[in-house]
Tab-separated table of C-alpha atoms in Angstrom:
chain	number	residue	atom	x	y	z
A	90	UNK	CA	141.900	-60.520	9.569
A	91	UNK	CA	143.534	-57.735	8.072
A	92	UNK	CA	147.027	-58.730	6.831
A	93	UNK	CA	148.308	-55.093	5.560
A	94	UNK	CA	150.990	-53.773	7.417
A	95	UNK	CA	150.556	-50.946	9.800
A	96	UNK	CA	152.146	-47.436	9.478
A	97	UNK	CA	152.404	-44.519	11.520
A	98	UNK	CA	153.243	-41.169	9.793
A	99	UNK	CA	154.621	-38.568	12.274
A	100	UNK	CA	154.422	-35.485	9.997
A	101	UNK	CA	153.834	-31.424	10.759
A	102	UNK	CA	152.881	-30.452	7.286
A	103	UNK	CA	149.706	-31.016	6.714
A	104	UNK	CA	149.960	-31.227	2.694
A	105	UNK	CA	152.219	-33.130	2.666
A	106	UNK	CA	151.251	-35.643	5.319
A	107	UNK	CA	147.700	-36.095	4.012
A	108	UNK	CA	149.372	-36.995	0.442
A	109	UNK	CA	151.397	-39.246	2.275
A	110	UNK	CA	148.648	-41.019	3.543
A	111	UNK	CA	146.626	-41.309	0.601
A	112	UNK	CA	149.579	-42.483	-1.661
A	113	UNK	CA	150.093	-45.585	1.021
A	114	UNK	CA	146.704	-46.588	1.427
A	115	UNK	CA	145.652	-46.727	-1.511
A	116	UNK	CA	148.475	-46.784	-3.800
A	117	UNK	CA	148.780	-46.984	-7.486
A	118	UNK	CA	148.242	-50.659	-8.962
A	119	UNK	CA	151.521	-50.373	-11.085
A	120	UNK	CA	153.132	-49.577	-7.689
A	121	UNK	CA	152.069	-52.850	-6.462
A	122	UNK	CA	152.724	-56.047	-8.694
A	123	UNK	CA	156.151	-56.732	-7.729
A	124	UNK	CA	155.612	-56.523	-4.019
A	125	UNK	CA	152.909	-58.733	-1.491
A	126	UNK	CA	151.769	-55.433	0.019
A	127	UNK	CA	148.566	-53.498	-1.293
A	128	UNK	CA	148.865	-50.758	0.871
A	129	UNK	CA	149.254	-49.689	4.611
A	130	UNK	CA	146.854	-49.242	7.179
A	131	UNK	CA	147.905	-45.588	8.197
A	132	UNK	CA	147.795	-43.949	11.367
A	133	UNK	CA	148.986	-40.227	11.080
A	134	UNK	CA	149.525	-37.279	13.632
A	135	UNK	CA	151.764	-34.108	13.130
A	136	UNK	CA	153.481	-33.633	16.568
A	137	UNK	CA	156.518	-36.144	18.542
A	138	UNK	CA	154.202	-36.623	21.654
A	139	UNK	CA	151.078	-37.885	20.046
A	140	UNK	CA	153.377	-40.312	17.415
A	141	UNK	CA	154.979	-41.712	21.240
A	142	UNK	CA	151.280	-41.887	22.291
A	143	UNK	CA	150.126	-43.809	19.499
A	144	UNK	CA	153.419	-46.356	19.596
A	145	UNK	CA	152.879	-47.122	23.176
A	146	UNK	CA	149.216	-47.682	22.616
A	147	UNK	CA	149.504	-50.158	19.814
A	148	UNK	CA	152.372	-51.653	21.108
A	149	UNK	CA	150.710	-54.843	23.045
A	150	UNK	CA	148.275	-55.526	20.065
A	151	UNK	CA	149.050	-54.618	16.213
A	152	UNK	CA	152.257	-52.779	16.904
A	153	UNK	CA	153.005	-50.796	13.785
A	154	UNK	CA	155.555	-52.361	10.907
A	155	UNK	CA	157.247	-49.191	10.090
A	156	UNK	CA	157.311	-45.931	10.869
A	157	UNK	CA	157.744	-42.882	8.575
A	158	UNK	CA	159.586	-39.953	10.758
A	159	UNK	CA	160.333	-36.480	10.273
A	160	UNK	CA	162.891	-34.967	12.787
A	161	UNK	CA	162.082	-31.162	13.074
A	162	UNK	CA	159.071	-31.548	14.668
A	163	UNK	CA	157.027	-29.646	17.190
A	164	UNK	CA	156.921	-31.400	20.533
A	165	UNK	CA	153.280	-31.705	21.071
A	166	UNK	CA	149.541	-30.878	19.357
A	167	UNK	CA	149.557	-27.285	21.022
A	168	UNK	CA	152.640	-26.406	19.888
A	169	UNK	CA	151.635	-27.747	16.446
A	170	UNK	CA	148.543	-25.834	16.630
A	171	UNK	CA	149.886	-22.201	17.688
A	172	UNK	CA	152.985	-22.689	15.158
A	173	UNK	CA	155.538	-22.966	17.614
A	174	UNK	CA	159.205	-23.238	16.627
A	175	UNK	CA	160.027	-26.612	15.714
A	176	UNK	CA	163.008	-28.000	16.557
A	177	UNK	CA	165.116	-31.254	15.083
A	178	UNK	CA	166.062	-32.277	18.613
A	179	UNK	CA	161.989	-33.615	18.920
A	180	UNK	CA	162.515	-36.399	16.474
A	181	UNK	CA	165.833	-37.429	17.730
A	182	UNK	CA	165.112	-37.904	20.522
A	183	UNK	CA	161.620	-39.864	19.424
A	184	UNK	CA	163.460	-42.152	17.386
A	185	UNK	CA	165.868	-42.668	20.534
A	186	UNK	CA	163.321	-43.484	22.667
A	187	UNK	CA	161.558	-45.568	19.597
A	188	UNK	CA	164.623	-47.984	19.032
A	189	UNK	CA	164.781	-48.628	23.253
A	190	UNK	CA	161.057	-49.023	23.311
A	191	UNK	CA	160.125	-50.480	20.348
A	192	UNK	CA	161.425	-53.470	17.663
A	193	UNK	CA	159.517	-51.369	14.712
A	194	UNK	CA	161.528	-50.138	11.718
A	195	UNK	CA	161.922	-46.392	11.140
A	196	UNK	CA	162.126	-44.895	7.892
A	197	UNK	CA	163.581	-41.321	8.783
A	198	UNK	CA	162.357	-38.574	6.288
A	199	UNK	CA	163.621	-35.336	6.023
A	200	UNK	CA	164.177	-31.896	4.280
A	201	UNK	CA	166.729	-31.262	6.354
A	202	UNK	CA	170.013	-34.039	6.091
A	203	UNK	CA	172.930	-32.784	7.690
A	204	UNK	CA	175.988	-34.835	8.055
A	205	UNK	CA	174.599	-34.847	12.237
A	206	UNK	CA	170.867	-35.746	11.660
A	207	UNK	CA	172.070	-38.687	9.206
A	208	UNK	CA	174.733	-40.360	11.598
A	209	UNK	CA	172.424	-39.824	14.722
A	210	UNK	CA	169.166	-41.950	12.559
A	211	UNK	CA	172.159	-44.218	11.936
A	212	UNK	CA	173.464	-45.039	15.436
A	213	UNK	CA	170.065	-44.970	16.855
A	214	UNK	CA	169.344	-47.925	14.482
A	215	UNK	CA	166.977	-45.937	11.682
A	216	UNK	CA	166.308	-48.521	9.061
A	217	UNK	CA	166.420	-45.633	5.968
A	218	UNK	CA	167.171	-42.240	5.590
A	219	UNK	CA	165.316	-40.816	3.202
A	220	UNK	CA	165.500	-36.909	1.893
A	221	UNK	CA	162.549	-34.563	0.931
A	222	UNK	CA	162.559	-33.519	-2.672
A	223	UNK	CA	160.227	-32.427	-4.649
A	224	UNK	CA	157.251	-35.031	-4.370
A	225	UNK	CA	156.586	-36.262	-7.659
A	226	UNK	CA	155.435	-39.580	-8.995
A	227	UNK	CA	158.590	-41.316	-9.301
A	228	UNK	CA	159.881	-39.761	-5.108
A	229	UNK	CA	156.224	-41.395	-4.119
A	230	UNK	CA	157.189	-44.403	-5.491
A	231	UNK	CA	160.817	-44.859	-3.889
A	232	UNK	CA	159.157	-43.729	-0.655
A	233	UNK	CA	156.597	-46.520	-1.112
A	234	UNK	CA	158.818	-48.890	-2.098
A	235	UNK	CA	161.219	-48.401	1.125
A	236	UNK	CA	158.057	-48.849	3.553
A	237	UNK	CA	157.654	-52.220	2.176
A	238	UNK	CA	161.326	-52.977	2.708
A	239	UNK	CA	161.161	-51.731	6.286
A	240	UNK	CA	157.996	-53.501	6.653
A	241	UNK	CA	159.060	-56.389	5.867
A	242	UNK	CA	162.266	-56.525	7.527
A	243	UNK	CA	159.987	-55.780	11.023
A	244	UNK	CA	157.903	-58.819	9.991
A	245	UNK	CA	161.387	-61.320	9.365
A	246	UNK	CA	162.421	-60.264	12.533
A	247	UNK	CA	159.615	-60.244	14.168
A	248	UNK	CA	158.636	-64.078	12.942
A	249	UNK	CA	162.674	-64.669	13.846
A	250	UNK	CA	161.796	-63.708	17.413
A	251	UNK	CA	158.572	-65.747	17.934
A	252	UNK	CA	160.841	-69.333	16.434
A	253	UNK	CA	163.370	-68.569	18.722
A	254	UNK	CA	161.224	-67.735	21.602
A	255	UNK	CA	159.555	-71.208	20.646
A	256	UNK	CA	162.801	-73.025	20.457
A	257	UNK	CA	163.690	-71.514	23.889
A	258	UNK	CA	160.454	-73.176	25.533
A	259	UNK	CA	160.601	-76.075	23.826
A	260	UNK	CA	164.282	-76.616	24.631
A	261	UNK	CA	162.873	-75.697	28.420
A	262	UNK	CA	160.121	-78.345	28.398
A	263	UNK	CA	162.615	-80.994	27.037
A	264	UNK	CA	164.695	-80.122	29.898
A	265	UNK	CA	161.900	-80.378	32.133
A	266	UNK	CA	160.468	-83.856	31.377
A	267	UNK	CA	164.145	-85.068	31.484
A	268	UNK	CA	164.511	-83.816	34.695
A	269	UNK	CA	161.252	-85.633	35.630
A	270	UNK	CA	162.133	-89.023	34.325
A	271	UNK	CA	165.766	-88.616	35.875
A	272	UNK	CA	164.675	-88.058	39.442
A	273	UNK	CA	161.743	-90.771	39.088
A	274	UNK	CA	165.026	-93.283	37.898
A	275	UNK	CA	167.087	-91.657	40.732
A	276	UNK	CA	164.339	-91.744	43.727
A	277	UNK	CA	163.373	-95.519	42.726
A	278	UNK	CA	167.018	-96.658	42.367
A	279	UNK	CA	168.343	-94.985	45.539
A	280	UNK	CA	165.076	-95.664	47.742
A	281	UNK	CA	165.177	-99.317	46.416
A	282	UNK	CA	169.315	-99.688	47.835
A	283	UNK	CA	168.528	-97.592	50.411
A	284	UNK	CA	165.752	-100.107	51.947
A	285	UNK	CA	167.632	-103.138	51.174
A	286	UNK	CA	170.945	-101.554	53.028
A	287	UNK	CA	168.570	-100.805	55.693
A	288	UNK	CA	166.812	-104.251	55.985
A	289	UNK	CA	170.704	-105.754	55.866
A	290	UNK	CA	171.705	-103.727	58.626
A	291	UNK	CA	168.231	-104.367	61.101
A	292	UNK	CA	168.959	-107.809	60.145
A	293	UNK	CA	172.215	-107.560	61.525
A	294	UNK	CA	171.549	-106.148	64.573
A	295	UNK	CA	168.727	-108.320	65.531
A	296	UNK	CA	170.276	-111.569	64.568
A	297	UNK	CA	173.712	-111.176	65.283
A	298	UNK	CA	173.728	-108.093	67.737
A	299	UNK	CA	176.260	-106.107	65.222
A	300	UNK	CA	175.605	-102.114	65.141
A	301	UNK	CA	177.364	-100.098	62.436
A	302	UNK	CA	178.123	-97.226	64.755
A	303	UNK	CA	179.559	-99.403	67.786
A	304	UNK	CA	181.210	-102.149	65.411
A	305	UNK	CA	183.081	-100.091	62.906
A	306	UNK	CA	185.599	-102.071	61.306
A	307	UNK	CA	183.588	-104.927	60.773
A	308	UNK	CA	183.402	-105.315	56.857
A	309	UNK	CA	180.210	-106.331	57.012
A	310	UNK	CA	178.563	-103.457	58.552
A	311	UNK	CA	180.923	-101.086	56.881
A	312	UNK	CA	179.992	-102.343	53.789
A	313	UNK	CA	176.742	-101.954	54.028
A	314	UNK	CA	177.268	-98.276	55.661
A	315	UNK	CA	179.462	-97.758	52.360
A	316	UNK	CA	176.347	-98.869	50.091
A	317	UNK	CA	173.959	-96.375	52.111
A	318	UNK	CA	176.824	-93.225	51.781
A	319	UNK	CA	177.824	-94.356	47.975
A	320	UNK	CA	173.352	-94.389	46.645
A	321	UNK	CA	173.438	-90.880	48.150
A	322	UNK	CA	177.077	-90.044	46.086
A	323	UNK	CA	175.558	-92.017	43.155
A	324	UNK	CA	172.051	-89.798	43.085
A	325	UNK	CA	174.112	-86.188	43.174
A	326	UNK	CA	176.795	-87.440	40.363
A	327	UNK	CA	173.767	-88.743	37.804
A	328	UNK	CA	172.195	-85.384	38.781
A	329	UNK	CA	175.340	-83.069	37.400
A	330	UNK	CA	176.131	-85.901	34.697
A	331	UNK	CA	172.633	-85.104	32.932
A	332	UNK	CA	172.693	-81.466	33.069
A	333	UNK	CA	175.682	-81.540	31.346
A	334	UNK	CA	174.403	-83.802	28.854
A	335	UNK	CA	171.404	-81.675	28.706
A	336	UNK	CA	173.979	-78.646	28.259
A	337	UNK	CA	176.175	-80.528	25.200
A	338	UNK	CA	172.532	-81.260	23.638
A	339	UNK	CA	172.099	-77.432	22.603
A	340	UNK	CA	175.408	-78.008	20.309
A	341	UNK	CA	174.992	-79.564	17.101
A	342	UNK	CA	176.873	-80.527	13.895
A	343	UNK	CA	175.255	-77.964	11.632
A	344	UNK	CA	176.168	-76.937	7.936
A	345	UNK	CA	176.457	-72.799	8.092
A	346	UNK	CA	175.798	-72.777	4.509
A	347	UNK	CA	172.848	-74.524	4.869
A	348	UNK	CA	171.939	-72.101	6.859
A	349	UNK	CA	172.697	-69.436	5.254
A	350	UNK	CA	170.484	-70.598	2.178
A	351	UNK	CA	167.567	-71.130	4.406
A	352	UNK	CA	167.722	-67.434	5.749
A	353	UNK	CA	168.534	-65.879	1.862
A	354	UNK	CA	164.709	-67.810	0.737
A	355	UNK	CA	163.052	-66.334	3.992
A	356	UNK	CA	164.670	-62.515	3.474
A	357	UNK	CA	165.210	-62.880	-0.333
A	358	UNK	CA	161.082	-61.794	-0.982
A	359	UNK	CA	161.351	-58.502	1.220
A	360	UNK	CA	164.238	-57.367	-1.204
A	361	UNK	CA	163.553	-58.823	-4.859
A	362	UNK	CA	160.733	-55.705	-5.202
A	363	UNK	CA	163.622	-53.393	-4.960
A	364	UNK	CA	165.690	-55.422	-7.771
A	365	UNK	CA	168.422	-56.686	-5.574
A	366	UNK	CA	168.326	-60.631	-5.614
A	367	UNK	CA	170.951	-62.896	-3.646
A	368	UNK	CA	172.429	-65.826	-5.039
A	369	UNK	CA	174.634	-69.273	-2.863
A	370	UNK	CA	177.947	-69.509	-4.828
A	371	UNK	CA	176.789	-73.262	-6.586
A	372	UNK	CA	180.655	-74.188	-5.618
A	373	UNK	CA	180.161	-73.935	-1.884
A	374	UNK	CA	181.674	-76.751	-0.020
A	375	UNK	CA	179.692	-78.146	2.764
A	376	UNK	CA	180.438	-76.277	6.429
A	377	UNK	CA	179.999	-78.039	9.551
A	378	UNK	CA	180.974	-76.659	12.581
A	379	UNK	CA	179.739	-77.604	16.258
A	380	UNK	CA	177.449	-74.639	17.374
A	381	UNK	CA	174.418	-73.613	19.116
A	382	UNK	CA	172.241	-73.205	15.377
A	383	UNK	CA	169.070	-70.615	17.011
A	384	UNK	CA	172.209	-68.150	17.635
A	385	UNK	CA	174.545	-68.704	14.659
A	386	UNK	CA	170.783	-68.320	12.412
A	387	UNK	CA	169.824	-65.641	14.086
A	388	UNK	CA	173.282	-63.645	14.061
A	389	UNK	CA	173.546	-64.927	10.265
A	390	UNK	CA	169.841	-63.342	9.332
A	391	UNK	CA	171.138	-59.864	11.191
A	392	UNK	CA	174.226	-59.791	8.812
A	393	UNK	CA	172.231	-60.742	5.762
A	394	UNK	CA	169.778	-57.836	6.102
A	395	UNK	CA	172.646	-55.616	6.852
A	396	UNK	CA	174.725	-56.664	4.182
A	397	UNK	CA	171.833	-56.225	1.731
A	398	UNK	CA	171.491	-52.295	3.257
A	399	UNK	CA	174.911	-51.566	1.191
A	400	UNK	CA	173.222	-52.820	-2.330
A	401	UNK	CA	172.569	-50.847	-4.911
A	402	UNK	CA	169.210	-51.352	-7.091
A	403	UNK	CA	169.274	-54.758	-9.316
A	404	UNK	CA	172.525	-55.368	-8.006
A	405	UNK	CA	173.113	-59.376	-7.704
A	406	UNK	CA	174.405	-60.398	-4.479
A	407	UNK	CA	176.991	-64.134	-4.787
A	408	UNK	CA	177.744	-65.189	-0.760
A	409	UNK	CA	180.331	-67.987	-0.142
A	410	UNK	CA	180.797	-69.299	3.121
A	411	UNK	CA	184.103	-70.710	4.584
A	412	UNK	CA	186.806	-70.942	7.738
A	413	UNK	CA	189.329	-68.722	8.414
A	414	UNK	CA	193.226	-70.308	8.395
A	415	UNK	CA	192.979	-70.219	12.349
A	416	UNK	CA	190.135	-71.894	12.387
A	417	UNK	CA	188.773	-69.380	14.339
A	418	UNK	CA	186.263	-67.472	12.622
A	419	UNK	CA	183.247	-68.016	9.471
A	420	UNK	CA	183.655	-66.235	7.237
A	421	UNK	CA	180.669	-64.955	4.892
A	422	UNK	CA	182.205	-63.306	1.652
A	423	UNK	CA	179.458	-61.216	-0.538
A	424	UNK	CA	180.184	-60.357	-3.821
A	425	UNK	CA	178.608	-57.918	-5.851
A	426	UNK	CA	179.150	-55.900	-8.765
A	427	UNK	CA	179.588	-51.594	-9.416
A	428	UNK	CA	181.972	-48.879	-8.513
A	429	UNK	CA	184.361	-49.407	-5.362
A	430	UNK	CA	183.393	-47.364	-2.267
A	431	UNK	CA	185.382	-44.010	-1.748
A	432	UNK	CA	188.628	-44.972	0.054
A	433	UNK	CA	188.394	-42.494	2.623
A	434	UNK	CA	184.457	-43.799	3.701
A	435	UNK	CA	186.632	-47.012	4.019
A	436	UNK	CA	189.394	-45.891	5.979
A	437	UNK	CA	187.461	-44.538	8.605
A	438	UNK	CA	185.078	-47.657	8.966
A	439	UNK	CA	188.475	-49.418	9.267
A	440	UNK	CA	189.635	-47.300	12.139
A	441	UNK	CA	186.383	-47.569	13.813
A	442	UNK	CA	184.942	-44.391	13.493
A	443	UNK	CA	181.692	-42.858	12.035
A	444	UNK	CA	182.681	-40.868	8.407
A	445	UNK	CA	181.687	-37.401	8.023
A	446	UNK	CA	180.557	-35.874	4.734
A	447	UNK	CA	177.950	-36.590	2.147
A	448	UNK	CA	177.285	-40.330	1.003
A	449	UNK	CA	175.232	-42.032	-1.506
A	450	UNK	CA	172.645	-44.479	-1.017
A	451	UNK	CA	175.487	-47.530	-1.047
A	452	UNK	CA	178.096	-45.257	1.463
A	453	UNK	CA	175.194	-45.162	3.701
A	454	UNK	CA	174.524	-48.799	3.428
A	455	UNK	CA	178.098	-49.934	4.356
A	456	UNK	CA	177.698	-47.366	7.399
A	457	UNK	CA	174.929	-49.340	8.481
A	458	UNK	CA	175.557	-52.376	7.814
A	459	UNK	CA	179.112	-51.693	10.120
A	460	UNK	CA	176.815	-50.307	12.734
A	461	UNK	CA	175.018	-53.584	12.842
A	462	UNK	CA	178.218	-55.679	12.928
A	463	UNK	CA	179.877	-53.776	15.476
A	464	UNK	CA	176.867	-53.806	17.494
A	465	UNK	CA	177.422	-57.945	17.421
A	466	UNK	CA	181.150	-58.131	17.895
A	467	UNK	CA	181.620	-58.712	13.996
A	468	UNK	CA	184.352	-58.089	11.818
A	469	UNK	CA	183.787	-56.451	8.563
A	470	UNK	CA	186.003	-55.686	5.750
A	471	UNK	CA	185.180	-54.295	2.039
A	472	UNK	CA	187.916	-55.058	-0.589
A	473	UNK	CA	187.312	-54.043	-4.029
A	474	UNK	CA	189.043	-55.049	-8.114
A	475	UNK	CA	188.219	-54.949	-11.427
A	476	UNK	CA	184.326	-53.358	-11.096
A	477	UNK	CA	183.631	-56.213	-7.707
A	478	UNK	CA	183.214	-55.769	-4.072
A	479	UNK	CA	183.956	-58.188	-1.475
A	480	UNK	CA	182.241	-57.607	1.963
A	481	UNK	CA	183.712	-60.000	4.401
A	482	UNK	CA	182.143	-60.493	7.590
A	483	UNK	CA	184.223	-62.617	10.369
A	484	UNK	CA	182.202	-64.443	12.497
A	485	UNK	CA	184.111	-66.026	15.597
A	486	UNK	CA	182.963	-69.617	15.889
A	487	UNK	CA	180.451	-70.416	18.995
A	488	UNK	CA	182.441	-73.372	20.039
């Protein structure tokens, strides 16, 4: 079994996409030691219809881990082939139909970044944005290095999807046997004091000529109509009692920090290659709330990969975990060093709008990582002093 990850490269110019291909197949052995991936296996076409083609064909068995986009693009092979006018709208509106089709990462690159082509790859969930320059050895190797990333974030979630999916049917067959051994308990009990009520009431009648229906009032036979009404009563209330047990069962006493340090060691290896390393505050105080845990670890691992979008190279991430006052919300606080983000970026996040202009690699970072967040109903706040930046996410608690 072949264990490299698969890549698509939707490309027009030739050159440049054949370099592109040798360069992540077979790439340089220095490129390599601080990563787990020795190279891609690389599918390549130069036109937006045959790159859809190729998705939907590979998407049942060995979907692709990342995929490296251009945006103006000619719409199909004949265009491509009698040098039609290309057109930036073609890759849009692939990566559109991409991100609604498809749970594959896409690394958007481009010689052409305009303030609209970079916020469109944003909101239509683009996992990088990367800009054409000239290709040298050192581009090549950024390049390379953000297809891992991207790879390896579609793996995480990928593997996150298949546990969950797991929980989900083994929290179903749980539910399932209980439901079994409840109605085997119910049928015995209530057939068992149905027959005896029953044999009571023949006896009744053929000893002593009483009939519940003719002789109401008399407390024997209304007694033992009472036991016959009450077994059906007592079969429907066990019924509702245990699928609300079975309901309270999916909430547990769990330890968000725990969780959170279980998540950093799973995602930590897809970002160490590109120098950024996270770190638990060692003074976090155990958190226990009462939650469902496959959601709050799931909506925990989103944050942590978009959180770790707005890091800069061999930047070192702390994360503390606490309550709000209210008692209301988690709140995950990430720390990490460098220059404060331009107010105005800031302001606009704030008042929930996408910022225009030119950003760097960590203003385009916080943009997605807000994107993600407000995608999930989260909070998110960036507070900065003295050469450290606090991104505070405010989870509202389950329960």
């Amino acid at each position: 079994m072949n264990d490299k990850p698969r890549l698509i490269i939707i490309e027009d110019d030739d050159a440049l996409r054949e370099r592109l291909i040798e360069i992540t197949t077979y790439p340089p052995s220095a490129w390599i030691k601080d990563t787990a991936i020795s190279g891609f296996v690389v599918d390549a076409v130069d036109n937006a219809q045959d790159g859809k083609d190729l998705i939907i064909k590979h998407s049942k068995e060995q979907p692709y881990e990342v995929i490296l986009l251009d945006l103006k693009l000619p719409a199909t092979r004949e265009a491509a082939n009698n040098e039609e006018k290309m057109d930036p709208e073609h890759g849009r509106s692939l990566l559109k139909y991409i991100r609604s089709y498809s749970d594959t990462a896409v690394v958007i690159f481009t010689a052409y970044p305009s303030e609209k082509n970079y916020i469109y790859a944003i909101q239509h969930g683009a996992s990088d944005f990367m800009i054409k320059e000239t290709m040298d050895r050192e581009t090549e190797h950024i390049l390379f290095l953000r297809l891992v990333k991207a790879a390896g974030v579609t793996r995480e979630a990928r593997y996150r999807a298949i546990r969950f999916e797991r929980q989900i049917n083994i929290m179903l067959e749980e539910k399932k046997k209980a439901h079994r051994v409840i109605s085997k308990d119910i049928s015995g009990n209530a057939s068992e004091i149905s027959q005896k009520a029953r044999g009571a009431l023949d006896l009744l009648k053929q000893r002593y000529g009483l009939d519940p229906d003719r002789d109401k009032g008399d407390p024997i036979c209304d007694s033992l109509a009472d036991i016959r009404r009450i077994t059906g009563e007592m079969v429907q209330a066990i019924w509702r009692e245990s699928e609300g047990e079975k309901e309270k069962s999916r909430f547990e006493e769990i330890d968000v920090n725990t969780i959170i340090r279980q998540e950093i060691s799973r995602i930590r290896p897809c970002y160490l290659h590109h120098g950024v390393d996270l770190r638990v505050s060692p003074h976090d105080p155990p958190l226990s709330i009462k939650t469902i845990e496959p959601d709050l670890r799931n909506l925990i691992a989103e944050l942590l990969c978009g959180a770790l979008a707005a890091c800069s190279e061999n930047d070192v991430v702390e994360i503390l975990a606490s309550l709000s006052e209210n008692k209301r919300d988690i709140v995950i606080r990430m720390t990490y060093p460098g220059a404060p983000p331009p107010k105005e970026l800031m302001t606009t996040l704030r008042e929930g709008v996408m910022p225009s202009g030119t950003l760097d690699e960590r203003g385009r970072g916080l943009v997605f990582l807000w994107s993600v967040a407000r995608n999930m109903g989260i909070r998110v706040d960036v507070k900065s002093k003295k050469q450290k930046n606090d991104i505070t996410l405010l989870i509202p608690v389950i329960d």
